[in-house]
Every structure is written in C-alpha cells, then in structure tokens.
mmCIF file of C-alpha atoms in Angstrom:
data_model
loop_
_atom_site.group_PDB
_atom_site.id
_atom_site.type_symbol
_atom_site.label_atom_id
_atom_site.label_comp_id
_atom_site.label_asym_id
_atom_site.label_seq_id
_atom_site.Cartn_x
_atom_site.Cartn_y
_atom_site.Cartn_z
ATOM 1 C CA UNK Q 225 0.000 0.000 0.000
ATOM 2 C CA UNK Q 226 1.158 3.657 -0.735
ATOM 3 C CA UNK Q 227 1.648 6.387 1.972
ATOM 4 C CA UNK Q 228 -1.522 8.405 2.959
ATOM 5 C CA UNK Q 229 -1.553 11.921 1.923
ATOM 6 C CA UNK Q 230 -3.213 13.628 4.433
ATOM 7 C CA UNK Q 231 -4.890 17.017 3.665
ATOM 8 C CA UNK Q 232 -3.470 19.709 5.552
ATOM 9 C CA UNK Q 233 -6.152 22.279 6.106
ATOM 10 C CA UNK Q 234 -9.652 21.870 6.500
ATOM 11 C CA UNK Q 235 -9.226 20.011 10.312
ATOM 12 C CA UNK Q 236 -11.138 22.572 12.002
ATOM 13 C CA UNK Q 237 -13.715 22.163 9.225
ATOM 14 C CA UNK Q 238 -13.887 18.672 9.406
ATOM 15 C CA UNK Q 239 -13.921 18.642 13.366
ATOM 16 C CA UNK Q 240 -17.227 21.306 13.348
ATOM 17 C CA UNK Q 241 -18.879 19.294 10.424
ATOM 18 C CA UNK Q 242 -17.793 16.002 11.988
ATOM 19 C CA UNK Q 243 -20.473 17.213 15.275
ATOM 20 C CA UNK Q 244 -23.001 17.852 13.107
ATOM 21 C CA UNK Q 245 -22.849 14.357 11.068
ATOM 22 C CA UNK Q 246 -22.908 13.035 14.913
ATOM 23 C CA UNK Q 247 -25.894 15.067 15.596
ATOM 24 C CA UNK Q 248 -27.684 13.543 12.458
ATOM 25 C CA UNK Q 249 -26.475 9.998 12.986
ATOM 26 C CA UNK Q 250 -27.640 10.135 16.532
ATOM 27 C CA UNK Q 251 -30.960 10.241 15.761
ATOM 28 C CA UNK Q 252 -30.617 7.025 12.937
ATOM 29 C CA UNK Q 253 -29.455 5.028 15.990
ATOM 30 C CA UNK Q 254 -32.438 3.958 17.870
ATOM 31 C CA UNK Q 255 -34.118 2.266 14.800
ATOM 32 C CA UNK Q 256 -30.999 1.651 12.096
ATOM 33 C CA UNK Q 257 -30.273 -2.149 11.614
ATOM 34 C CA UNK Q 258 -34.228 -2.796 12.336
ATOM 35 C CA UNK Q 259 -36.698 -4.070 9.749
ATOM 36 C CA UNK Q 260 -40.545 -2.159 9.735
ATOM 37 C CA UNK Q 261 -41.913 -4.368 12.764
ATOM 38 C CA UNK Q 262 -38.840 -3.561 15.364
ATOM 39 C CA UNK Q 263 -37.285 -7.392 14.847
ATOM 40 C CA UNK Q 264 -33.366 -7.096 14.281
ATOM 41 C CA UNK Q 265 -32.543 -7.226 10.619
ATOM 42 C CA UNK Q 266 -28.955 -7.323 9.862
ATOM 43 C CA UNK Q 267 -29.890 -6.547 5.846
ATOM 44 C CA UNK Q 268 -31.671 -3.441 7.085
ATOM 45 C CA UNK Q 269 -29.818 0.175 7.221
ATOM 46 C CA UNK Q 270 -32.034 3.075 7.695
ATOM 47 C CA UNK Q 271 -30.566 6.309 6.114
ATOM 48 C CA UNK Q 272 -31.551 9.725 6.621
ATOM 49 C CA UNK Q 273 -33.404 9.207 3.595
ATOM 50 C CA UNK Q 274 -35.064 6.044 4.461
ATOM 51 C CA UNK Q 275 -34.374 2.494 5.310
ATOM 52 C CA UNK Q 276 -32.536 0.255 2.680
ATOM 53 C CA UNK Q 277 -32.601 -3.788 2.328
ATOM 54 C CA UNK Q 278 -29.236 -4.989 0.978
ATOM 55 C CA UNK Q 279 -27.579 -8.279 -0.148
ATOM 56 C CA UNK Q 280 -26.235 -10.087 2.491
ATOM 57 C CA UNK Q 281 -23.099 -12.624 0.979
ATOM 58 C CA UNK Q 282 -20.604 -15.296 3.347
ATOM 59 C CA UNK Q 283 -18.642 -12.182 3.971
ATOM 60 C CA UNK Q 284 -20.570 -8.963 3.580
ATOM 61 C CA UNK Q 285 -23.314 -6.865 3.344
ATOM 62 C CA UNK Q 286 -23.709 -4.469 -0.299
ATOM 63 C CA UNK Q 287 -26.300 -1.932 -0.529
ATOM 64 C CA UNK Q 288 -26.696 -1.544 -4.279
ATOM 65 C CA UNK Q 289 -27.714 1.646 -6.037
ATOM 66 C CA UNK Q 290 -28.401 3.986 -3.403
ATOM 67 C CA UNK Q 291 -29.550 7.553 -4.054
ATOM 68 C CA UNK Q 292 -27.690 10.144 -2.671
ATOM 69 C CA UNK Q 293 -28.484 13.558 -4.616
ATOM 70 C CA UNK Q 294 -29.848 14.854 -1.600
ATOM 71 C CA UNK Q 295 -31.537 14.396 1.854
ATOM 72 C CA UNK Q 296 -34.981 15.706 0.139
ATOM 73 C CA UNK Q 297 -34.755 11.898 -1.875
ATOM 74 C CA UNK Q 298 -36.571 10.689 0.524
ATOM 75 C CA UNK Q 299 -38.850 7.191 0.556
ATOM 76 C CA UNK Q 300 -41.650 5.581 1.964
ATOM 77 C CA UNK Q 301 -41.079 2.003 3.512
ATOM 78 C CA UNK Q 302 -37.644 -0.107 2.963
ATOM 79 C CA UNK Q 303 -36.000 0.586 -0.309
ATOM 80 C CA UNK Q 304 -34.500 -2.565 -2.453
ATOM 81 C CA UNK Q 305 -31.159 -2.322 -2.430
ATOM 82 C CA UNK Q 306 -29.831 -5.984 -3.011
ATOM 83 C CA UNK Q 307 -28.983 -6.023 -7.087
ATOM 84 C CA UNK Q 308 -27.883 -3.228 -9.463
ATOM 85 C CA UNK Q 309 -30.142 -1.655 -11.957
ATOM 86 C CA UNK Q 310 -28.306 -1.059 -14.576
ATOM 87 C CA UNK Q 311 -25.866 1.664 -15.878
ATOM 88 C CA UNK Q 312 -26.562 4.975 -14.488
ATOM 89 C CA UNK Q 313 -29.205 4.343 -12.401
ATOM 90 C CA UNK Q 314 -31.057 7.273 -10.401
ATOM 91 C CA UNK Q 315 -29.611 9.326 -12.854
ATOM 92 C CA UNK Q 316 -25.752 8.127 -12.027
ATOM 93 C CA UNK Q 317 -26.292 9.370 -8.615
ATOM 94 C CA UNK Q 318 -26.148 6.261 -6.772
ATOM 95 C CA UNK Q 319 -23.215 4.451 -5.293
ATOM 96 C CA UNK Q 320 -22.787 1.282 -3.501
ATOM 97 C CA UNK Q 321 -21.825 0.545 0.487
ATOM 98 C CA UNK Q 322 -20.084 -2.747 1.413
ATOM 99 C CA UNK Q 323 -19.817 -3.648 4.824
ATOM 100 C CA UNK Q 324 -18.168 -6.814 6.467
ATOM 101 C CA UNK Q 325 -21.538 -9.100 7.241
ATOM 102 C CA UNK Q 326 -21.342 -9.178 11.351
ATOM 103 C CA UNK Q 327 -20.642 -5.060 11.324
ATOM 104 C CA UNK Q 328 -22.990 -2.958 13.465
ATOM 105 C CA UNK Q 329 -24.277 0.110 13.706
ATOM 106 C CA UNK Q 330 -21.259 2.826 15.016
ATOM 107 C CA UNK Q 331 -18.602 0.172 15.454
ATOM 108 C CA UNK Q 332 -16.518 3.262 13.748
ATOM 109 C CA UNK Q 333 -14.827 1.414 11.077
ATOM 110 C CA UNK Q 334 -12.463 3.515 8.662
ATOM 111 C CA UNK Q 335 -14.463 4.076 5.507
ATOM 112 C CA UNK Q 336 -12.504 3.688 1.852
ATOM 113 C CA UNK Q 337 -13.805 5.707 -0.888
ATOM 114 C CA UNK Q 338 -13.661 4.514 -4.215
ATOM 115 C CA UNK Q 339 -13.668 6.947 -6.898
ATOM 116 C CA UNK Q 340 -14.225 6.764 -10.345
ATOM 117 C CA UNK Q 341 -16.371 3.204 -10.260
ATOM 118 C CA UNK Q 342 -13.798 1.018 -9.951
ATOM 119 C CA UNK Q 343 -15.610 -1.860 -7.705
ATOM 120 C CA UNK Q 344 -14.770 -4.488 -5.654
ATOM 121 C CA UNK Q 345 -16.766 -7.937 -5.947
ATOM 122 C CA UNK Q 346 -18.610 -8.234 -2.693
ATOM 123 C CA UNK Q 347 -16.734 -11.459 -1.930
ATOM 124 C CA UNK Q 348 -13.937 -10.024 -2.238
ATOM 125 C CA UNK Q 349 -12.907 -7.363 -0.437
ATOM 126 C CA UNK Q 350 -9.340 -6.331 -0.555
ATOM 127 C CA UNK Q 351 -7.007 -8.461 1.557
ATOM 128 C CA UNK Q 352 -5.075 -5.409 3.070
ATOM 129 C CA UNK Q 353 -8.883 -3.292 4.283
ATOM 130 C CA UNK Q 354 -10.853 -6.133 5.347
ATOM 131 C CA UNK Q 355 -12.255 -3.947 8.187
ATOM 132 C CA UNK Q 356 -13.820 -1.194 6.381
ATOM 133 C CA UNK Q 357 -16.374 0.313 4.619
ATOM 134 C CA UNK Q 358 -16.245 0.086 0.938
ATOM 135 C CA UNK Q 359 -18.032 2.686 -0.800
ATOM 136 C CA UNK Q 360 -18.166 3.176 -4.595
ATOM 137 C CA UNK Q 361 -18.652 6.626 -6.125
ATOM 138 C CA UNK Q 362 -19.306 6.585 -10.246
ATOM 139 C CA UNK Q 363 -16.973 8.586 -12.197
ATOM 140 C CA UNK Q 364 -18.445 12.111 -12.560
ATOM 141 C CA UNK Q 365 -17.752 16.154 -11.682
ATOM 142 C CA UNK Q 366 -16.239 16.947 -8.880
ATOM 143 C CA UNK Q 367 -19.340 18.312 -7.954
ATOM 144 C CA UNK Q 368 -20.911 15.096 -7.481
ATOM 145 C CA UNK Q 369 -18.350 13.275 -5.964
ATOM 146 C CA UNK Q 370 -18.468 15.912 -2.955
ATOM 147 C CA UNK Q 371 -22.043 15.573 -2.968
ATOM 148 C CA UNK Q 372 -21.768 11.901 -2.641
ATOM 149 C CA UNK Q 373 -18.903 12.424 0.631
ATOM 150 C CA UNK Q 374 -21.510 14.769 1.894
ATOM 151 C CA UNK Q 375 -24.208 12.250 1.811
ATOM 152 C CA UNK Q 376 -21.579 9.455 3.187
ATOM 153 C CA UNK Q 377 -20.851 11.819 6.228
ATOM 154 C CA UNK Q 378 -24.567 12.100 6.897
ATOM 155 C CA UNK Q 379 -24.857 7.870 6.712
ATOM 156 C CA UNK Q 380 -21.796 6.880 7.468
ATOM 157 C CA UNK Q 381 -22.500 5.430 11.160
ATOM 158 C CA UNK Q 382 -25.465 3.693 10.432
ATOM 159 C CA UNK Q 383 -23.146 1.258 7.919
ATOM 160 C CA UNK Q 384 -20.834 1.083 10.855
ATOM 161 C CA UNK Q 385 -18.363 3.619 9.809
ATOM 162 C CA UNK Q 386 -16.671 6.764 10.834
ATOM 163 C CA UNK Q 387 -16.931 9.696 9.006
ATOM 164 C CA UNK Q 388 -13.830 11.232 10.330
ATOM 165 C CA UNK Q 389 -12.127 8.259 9.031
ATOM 166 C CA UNK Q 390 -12.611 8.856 5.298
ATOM 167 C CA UNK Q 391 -9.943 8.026 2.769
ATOM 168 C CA UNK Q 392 -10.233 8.379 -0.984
ATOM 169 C CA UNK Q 393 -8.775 5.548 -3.519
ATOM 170 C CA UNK Q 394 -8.997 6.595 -7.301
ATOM 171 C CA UNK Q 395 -7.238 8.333 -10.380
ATOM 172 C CA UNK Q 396 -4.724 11.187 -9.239
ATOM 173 C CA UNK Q 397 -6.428 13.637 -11.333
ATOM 174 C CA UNK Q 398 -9.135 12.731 -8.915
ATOM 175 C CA UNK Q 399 -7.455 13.074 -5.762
ATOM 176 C CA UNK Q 400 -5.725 15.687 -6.764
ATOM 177 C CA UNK Q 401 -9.079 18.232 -7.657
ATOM 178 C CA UNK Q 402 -10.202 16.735 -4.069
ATOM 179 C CA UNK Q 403 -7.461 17.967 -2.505
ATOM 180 C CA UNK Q 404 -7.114 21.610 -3.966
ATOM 181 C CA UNK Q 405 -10.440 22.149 -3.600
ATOM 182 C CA UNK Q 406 -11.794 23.989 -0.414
ATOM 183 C CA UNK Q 407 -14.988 22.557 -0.892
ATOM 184 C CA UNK Q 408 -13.672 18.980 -0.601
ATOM 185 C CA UNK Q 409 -11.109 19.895 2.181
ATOM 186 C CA UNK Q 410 -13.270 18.852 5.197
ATOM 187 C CA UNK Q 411 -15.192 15.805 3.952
ATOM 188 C CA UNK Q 412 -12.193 13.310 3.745
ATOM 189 C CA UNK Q 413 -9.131 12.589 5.949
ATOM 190 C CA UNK Q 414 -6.937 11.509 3.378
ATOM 191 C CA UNK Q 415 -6.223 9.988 -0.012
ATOM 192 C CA UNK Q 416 -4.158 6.674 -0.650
ATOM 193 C CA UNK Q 417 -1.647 6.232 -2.009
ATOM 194 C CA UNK Q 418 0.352 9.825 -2.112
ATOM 195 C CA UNK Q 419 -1.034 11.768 -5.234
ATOM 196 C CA UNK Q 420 1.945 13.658 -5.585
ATOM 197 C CA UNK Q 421 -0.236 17.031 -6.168
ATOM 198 C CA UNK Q 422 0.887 18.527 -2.174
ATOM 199 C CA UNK Q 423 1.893 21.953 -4.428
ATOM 200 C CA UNK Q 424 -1.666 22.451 -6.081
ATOM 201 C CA UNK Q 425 -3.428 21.361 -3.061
ATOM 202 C CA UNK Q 426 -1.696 23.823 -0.855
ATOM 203 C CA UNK Q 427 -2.630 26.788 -3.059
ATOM 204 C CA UNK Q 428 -6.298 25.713 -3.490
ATOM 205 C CA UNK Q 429 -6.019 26.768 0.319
#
C-alpha cells in the first residue's frame, strides 16, 4: 500500500462538520439495523433518507444503487437495495456501500472511498482493508463526488463507519481536484496512495 496523503487544512472544518454528522447519525441510531416491525434485521440500514434492504453474501453486506443527490430523496417504507439496476441508475447518482456481514451500527470502522467506479466484488474485499467500509462513487464532476462524501458523512454510522475516518482511492487527477479544492477539504481525511499534487493542493487553500 502507498503512503496516505493527508490534507493539511480543513481540520477545524472537518472537526465542526464532523459534530453535526454526529448530531444527524444520533438520531438514525435507535431504529438503524431494524426491519418495519422492530425485529433485528442485519440486511436493514435506515438512512436519513429512508431504510434500505441490501444483499447479504458469506462475507458482507452491499447496498446496491443507493440515491444520494440529496436528503430531500426521501422514501416511503424499505427501499430494495440488493442487485444493481443497470448503468446509471437514479440518474448516475447512486453508489454502492459494502460492509463486512457481522458489522454494526457505530462500530466506527475507517471508511474507503472509491472513486471513479472502480468496484470491488462483494466477496472479495481487498485483503489489506478487510475492516472497512467500501463505498463506490461513479466517475463524474467533482461536484458530485463531494455531494456523494456529503451524503456518506450524513450515513456513514449507520453502515458502521466513521466519518472522520474517510480516505479516498482513485485516479490522481481525482485526488488531486479533491485535494485543492476547499470545498472537498473537510469531507475526507486523506487519499491513498500519495497523489503527488501537495503543491496544487496547498494553493487551493
């Protein structure tokens, strides 16, 4: 594995927005993990746009397709998340959350950030993160990407991860708009490997 590049402003941000994404995820806690009649349903994840059924494999649970465009998406009763759709589905705002199967809700597991669409198979997972979050983020404007790391820092604890613990994986043209973007600066903790972009990322703060 490559050295984590670690973005050098933005801490304060991250700590302040970091509360707030606590705040939210508080209130997900009582019922996340629960299926409509209160019984414990490990396939169940309620967002804080609604609750989602996933796949559960031998190793993990994979929430396919799941909306994040914004926290007015919101849905009635448990939404099907267990099998793709199809290219570009909800408009190529969707992404997909892997878990490990036995994780529970706010066990605070790092959460790796794929960018670009590059999966992983939900059997698997990669032999050097096999206690994280994998979340996969469709190639698209920057824009959308820090939409979709907006949304994860929102839902992040009810898949059993911490959103101070984000780390982005992708193309260094990628990485590299993340990190010389202010807008970015305070939704991620770090990229891996280094991106070799330190220079453009220090004057985009």
């Amino acid at each position: 594995m490559g050295t984590m590049t670690t973005t050098g402003a933005g801490v304060a941000q991250r700590m302040a927005f970091g509360a707030i994404s606590a705040a939210l995820a508080a209130g997900l806690l009582a019922t996340a993990g629960r299926a409509p009649g209160g019984d414990p349903d490990p396939s169940v994840v309620r967002t804080d746009q609604g609750a989602l059924r996933g796949e559960i494999t031998a190793s993990a649970r994979v929430f396919h397709d799941v909306p994040y465009a914004s926290p007015a998406q919101e849905w009635r009763g448990v939404r099907d998340a267990t099998g793709a759709r199809g290219p570009c589905a909800d408009a190529c705002r969707a992404l997909t959350v892997t878990t490990p199967r036995g994780v529970t809700v706010g066990a605070g597991l790092p959460v790796d950030v794929r960018l670009g669409g590059s999966s992983t198979a939900p059997d698997d997972s990669p032999a050097d993160l096999p206690d994280a979050v994998l979340v996969t983020v469709p190639a698209g404007e920057l824009a959308a990407q820090q939409a979709a790391l907006h949304w994860l820092h929102r839902n992040a604890v009810p898949f059993g991860g911490d959103p101070d613990a984000i780390t982005l994986h992708g193309p260094s043209a990628q990485l590299c708009a993340h990190l010389a973007s202010p807008h970015s600066a305070y939704l991620f903790a770090g990229t891996r490997p280094a991106t070799g972009c330190a220079t453009a990322a220090a004057r985009g703060r």
